[in-house]
Coordinates of C-alpha atoms in Angstrom, one line a residue:
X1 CA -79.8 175.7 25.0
X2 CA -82.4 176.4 22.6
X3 CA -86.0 176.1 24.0
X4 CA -89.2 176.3 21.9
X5 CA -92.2 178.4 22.6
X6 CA -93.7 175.5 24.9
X7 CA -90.9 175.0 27.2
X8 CA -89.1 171.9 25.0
X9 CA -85.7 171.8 24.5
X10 CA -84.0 171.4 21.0
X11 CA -81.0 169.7 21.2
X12 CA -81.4 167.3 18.2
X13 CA -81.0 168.2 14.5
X14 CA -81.5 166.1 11.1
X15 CA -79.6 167.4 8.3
X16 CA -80.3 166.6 4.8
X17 CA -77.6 166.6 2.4
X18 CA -79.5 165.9 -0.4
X19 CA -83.5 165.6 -1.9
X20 CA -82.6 162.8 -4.1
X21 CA -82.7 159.6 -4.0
X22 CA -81.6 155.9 -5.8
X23 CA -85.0 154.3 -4.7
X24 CA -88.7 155.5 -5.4
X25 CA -90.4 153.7 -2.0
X26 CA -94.5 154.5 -2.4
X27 CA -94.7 155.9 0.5
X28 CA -92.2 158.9 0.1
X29 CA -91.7 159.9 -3.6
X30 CA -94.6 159.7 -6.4
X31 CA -94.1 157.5 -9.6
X32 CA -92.2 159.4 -11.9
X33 CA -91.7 162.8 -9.8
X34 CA -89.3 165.1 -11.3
X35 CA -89.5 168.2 -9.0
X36 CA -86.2 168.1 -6.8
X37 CA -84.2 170.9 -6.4
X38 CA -81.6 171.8 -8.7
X39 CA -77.8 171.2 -7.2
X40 CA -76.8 174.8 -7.4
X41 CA -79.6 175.4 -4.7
X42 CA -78.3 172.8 -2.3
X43 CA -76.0 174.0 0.7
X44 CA -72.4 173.7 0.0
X45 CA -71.1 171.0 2.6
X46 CA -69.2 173.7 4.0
X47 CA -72.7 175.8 4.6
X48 CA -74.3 173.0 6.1
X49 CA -71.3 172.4 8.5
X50 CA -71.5 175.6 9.6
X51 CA -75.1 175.3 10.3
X52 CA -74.5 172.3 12.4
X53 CA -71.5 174.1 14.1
X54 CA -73.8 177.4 15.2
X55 CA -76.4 174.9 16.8
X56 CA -73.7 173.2 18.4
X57 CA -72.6 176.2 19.9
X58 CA -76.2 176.6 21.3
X59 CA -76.2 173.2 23.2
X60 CA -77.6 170.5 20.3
X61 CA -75.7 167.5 20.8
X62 CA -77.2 165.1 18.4
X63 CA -77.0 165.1 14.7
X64 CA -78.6 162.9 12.3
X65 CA -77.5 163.0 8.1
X66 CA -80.7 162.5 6.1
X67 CA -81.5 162.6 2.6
X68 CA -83.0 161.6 0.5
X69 CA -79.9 159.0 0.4
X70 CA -77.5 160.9 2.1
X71 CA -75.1 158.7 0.3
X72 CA -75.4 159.8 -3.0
X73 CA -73.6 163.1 -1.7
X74 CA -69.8 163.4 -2.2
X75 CA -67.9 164.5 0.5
X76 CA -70.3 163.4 3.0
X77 CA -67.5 161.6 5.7
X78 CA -65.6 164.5 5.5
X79 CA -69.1 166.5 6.4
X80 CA -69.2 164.4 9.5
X81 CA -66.1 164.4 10.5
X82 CA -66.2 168.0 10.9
X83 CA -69.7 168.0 13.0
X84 CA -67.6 165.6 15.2
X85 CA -65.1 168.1 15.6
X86 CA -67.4 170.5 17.3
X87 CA -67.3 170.7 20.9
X88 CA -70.7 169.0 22.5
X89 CA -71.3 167.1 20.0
X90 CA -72.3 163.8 21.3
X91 CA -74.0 161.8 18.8
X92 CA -73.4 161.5 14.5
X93 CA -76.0 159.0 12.9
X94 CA -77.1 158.4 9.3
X95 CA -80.3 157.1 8.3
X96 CA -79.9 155.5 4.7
X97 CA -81.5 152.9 2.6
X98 CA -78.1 150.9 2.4
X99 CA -77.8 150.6 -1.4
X100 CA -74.0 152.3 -1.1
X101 CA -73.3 150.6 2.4
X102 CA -71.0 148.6 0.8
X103 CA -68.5 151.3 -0.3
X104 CA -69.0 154.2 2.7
X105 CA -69.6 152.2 5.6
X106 CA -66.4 151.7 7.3
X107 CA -64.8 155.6 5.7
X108 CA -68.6 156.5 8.0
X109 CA -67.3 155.0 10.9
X110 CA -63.7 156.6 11.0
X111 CA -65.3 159.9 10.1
X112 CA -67.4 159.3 13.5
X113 CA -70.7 158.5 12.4
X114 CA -71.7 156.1 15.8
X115 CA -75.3 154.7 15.0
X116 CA -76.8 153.7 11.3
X117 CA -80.6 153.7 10.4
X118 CA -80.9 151.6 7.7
X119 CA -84.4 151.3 5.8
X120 CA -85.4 147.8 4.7
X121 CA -89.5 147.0 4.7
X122 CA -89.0 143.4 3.7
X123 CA -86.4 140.6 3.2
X124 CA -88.6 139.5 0.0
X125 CA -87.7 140.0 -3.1
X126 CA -90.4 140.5 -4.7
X127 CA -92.3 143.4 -1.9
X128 CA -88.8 145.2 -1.5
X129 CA -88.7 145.6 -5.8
X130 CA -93.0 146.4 -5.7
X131 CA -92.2 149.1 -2.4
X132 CA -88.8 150.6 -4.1
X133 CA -88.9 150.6 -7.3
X134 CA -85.8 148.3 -7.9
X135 CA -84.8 145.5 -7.5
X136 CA -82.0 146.0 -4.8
X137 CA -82.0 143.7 -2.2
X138 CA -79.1 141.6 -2.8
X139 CA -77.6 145.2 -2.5
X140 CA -78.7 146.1 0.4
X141 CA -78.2 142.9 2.6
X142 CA -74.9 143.0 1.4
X143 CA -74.1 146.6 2.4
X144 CA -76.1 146.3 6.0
X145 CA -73.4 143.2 6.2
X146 CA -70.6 145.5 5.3
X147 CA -71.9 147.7 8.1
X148 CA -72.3 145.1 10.8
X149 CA -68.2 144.6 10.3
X150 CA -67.5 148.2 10.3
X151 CA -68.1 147.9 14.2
X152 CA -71.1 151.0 14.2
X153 CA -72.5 151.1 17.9
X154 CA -75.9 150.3 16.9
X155 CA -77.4 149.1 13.8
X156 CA -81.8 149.7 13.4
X157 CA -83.7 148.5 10.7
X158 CA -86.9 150.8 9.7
X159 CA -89.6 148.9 8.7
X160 CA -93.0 151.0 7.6
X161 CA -95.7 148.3 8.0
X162 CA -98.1 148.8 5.0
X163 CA -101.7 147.3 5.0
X164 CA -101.6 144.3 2.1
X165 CA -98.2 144.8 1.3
X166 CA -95.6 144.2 3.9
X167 CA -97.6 143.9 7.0
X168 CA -97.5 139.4 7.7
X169 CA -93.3 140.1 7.2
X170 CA -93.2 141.4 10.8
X171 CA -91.8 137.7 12.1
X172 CA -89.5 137.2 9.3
X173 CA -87.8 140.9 10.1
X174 CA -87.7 140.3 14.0
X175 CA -86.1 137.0 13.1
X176 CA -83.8 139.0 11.1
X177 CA -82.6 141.4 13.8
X178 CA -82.4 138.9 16.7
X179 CA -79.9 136.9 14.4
X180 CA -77.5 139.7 14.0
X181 CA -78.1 141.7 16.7
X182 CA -80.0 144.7 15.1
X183 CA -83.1 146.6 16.4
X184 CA -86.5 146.5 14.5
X185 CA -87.9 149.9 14.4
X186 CA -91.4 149.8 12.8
X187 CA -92.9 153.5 11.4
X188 CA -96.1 154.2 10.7
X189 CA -96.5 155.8 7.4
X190 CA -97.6 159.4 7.4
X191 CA -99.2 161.6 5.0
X192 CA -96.6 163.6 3.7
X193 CA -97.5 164.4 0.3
X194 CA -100.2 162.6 -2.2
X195 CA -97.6 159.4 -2.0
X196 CA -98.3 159.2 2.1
X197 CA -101.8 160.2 2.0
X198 CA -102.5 157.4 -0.7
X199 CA -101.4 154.0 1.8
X200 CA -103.7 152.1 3.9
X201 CA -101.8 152.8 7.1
X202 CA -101.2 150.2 9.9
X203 CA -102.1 151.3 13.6
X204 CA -99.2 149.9 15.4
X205 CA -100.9 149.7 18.7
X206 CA -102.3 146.2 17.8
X207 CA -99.0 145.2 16.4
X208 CA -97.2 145.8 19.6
X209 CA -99.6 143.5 21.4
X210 CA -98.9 140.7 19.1
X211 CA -95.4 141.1 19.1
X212 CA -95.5 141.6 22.9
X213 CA -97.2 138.5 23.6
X214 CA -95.1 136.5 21.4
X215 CA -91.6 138.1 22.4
X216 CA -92.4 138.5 26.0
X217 CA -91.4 142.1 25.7
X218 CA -91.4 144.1 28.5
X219 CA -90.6 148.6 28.3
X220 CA -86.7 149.0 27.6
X221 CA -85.0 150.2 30.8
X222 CA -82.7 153.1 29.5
X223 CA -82.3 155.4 26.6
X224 CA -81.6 154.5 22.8
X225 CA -80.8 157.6 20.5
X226 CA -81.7 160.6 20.7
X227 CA -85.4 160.5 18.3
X228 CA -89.0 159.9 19.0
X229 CA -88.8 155.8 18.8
X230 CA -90.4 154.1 22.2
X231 CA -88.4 151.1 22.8
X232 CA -89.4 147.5 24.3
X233 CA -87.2 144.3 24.9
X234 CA -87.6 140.8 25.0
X235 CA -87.7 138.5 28.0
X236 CA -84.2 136.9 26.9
X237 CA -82.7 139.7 25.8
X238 CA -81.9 139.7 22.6
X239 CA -84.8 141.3 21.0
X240 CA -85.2 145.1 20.7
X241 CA -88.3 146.4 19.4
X242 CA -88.8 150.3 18.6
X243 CA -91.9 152.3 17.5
X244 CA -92.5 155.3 16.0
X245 CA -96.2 156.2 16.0
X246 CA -97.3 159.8 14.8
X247 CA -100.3 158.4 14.1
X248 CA -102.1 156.4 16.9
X249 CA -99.5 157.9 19.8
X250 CA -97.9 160.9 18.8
X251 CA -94.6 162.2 20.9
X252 CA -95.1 166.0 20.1
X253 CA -94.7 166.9 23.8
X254 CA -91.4 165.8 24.1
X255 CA -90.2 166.7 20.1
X256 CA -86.4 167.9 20.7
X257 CA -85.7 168.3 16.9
X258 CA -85.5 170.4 14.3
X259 CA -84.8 169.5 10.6
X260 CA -82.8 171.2 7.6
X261 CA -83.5 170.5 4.4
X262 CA -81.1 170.2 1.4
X263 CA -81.8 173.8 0.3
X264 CA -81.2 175.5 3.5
X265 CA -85.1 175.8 4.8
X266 CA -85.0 174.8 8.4
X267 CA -88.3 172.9 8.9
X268 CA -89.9 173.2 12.7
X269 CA -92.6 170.8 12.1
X270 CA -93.0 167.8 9.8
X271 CA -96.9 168.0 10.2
X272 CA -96.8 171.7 9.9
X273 CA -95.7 174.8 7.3
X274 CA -93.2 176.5 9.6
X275 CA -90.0 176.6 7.7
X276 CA -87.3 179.2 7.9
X277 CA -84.7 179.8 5.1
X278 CA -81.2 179.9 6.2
X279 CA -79.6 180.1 2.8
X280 CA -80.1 183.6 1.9
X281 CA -79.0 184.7 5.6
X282 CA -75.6 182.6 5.1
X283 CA -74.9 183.7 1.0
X284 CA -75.7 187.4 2.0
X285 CA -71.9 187.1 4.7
X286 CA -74.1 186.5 7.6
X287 CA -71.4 186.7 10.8
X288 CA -71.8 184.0 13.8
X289 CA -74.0 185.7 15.6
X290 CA -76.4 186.9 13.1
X291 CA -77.0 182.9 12.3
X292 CA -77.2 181.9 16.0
X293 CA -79.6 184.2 16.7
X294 CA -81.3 183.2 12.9
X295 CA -82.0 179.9 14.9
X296 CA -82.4 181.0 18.1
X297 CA -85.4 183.3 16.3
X298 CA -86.7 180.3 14.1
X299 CA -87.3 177.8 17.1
X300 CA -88.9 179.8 18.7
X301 CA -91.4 179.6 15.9
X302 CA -92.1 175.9 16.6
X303 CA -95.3 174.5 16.6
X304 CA -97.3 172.7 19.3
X305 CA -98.0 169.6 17.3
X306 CA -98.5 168.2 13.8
X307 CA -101.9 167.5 12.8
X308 CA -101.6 164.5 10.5
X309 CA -104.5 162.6 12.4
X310 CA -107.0 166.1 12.2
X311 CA -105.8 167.5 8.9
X312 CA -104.5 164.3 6.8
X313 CA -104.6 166.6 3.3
X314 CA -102.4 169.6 5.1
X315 CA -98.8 168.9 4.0
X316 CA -98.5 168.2 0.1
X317 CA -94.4 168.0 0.0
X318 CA -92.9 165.0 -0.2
X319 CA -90.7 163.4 2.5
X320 CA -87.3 163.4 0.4
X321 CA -87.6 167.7 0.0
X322 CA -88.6 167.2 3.7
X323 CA -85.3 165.6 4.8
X324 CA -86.1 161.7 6.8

């Protein structure tokens, strides 16, 4: 197993396949941004596979595919597929913003991808277009419905409350997941890059007390995924509420994940520097061994904790060079 400098196990790793994206939300990519990487510098899906397949070997069971939208990547089920052929691999999720739901999600599920993220900060019209950019939400309802029939384990909706803009939509979303069965995870924004730092955030301490008092929610018995989220459930039932709060209640003493970008930098810390480049290792004929221990080396170089609340101007890159 690997273990981190502070005694944590990482056994959880989020792969993006890609920096780009179909959608320009505010919080993630600035208006008009133009500084992606080129394709040639991406990882080959075969490089990323192997990747995933040496941290397999080292005990990580999860895997989460990331982008950017991971969907705009060819070959991406076949990518999967082969993660799910490794042995201990328990767990192959995507987190996508469900524009091309509608063509990949059942090939997603046969490939063996279990659980779907899918990001959606408002059923209006109007707030989805101002938030993304476009004007896709016919789109995406129609590709989270495409997904709902594919038969995926477990559908969550990622909301990121934002002061002024989405924030009175909470109802209409829990509403939304109660009718078809989906969790609501709510995010708060971090400041990842000018776009984050710019947003009023939303504490969502507050908003668990509303939404506990009006859902009768009561702490989720069990575990859900493999990620950060703290879960709650309804007294009936058939509400689940998640939260994600690096902000007002961060979770970095139990972090169990790492995160590879598109480019091959393996990223130790969202709130922090620490990155380690894997690409050179692997295009140089690294063996087996020389990229386990490559990993094995870089967690160790973890950090203790972001400090997003302490040091809000620290991290200028942008989520979607990041990987979600």
């Amino acid at each position: 197993m690997l273990t981190d400098p502070f005694g944590r196990t990482v056994d959880y790793l989020r792969i993006s396949v890609t920096d780009r994206c179909d959608l320009r939300c505010t919080y993630c990519l600035p208006k008009g941004f133009k500084g992606f990487a080129v394709p040639k510098d991406w990882l080959t899906l075969e490089e990323t596979a192997r990747i995933a397949a040496a941290f397999a070997r080292l005990g990580t069971k999860r895997f989460r595919l990331t982008g950017g939208e991971p969907l705009l990547r060819k070959g991406l089920a076949d990518l999967a597929a082969e993660i799910n052929r490794q042995p201990g691999v328990e767990d192959i999720s995507l987190t996508t913003n469900g524009t091309q739901l509608g063509r990949y999600a059942r090939t997603l599920r046969q490939a063996g991808v279990r659980r779907l993220n899918i990001s959606l900060d408002s059923l209006r019209g109007d707030c989805v277009k101002s938030i993304t950019g476009t004007d896709c939400l016919p789109q995406v309802l129609e590709g989270i419905k495409t997904a709902k029939q594919a038969g995926f384990e477990r559908i969550k909706i990622n909301m990121v409350p934002l002061k002024g803009v989405n924030d009175t939509d909470l109802d209409d979303m829990a509403a939304f997941c109660i009718e078809n069965g989906f969790i609501l995870n709510l995010i708060e924004a971090m400041p990842m890059g000018a776009t984050g730092q710019a947003h009023a955030k939303v504490n969502l301490q507050p908003v668990l007390a509303q939404l506990q008092q009006k859902f009768n929610l009561k702490p989720f018995e069990g575990r859900i995924g493999g990620g950060p989220a703290r879960y709650w459930q309804s007294g009936s039932g058939d509400f689940i509420l998640g939260l994600i709060t690096p902000m007002s209640r961060h979770f970095c003493a139990t972090c169990n994940r790492v995160r590879l970008s598109a480019t091959g930098n393996l990223h130790l810390c969202l709130g922090q520097e620490n990155k380690v480049p894997l690409r050179p290792l692997l295009r140089g004929g690294c063996s087996d061994a020389e990229l386990e221990q490559a990993v094995c080396d870089a967690v160790r170089q973890k950090p203790e904790k972001h400090e997003f609340v302490e040091n809000p101007q620290k991290i200028i890159r942008v989520m979607a060079l990041t990987g979600g």
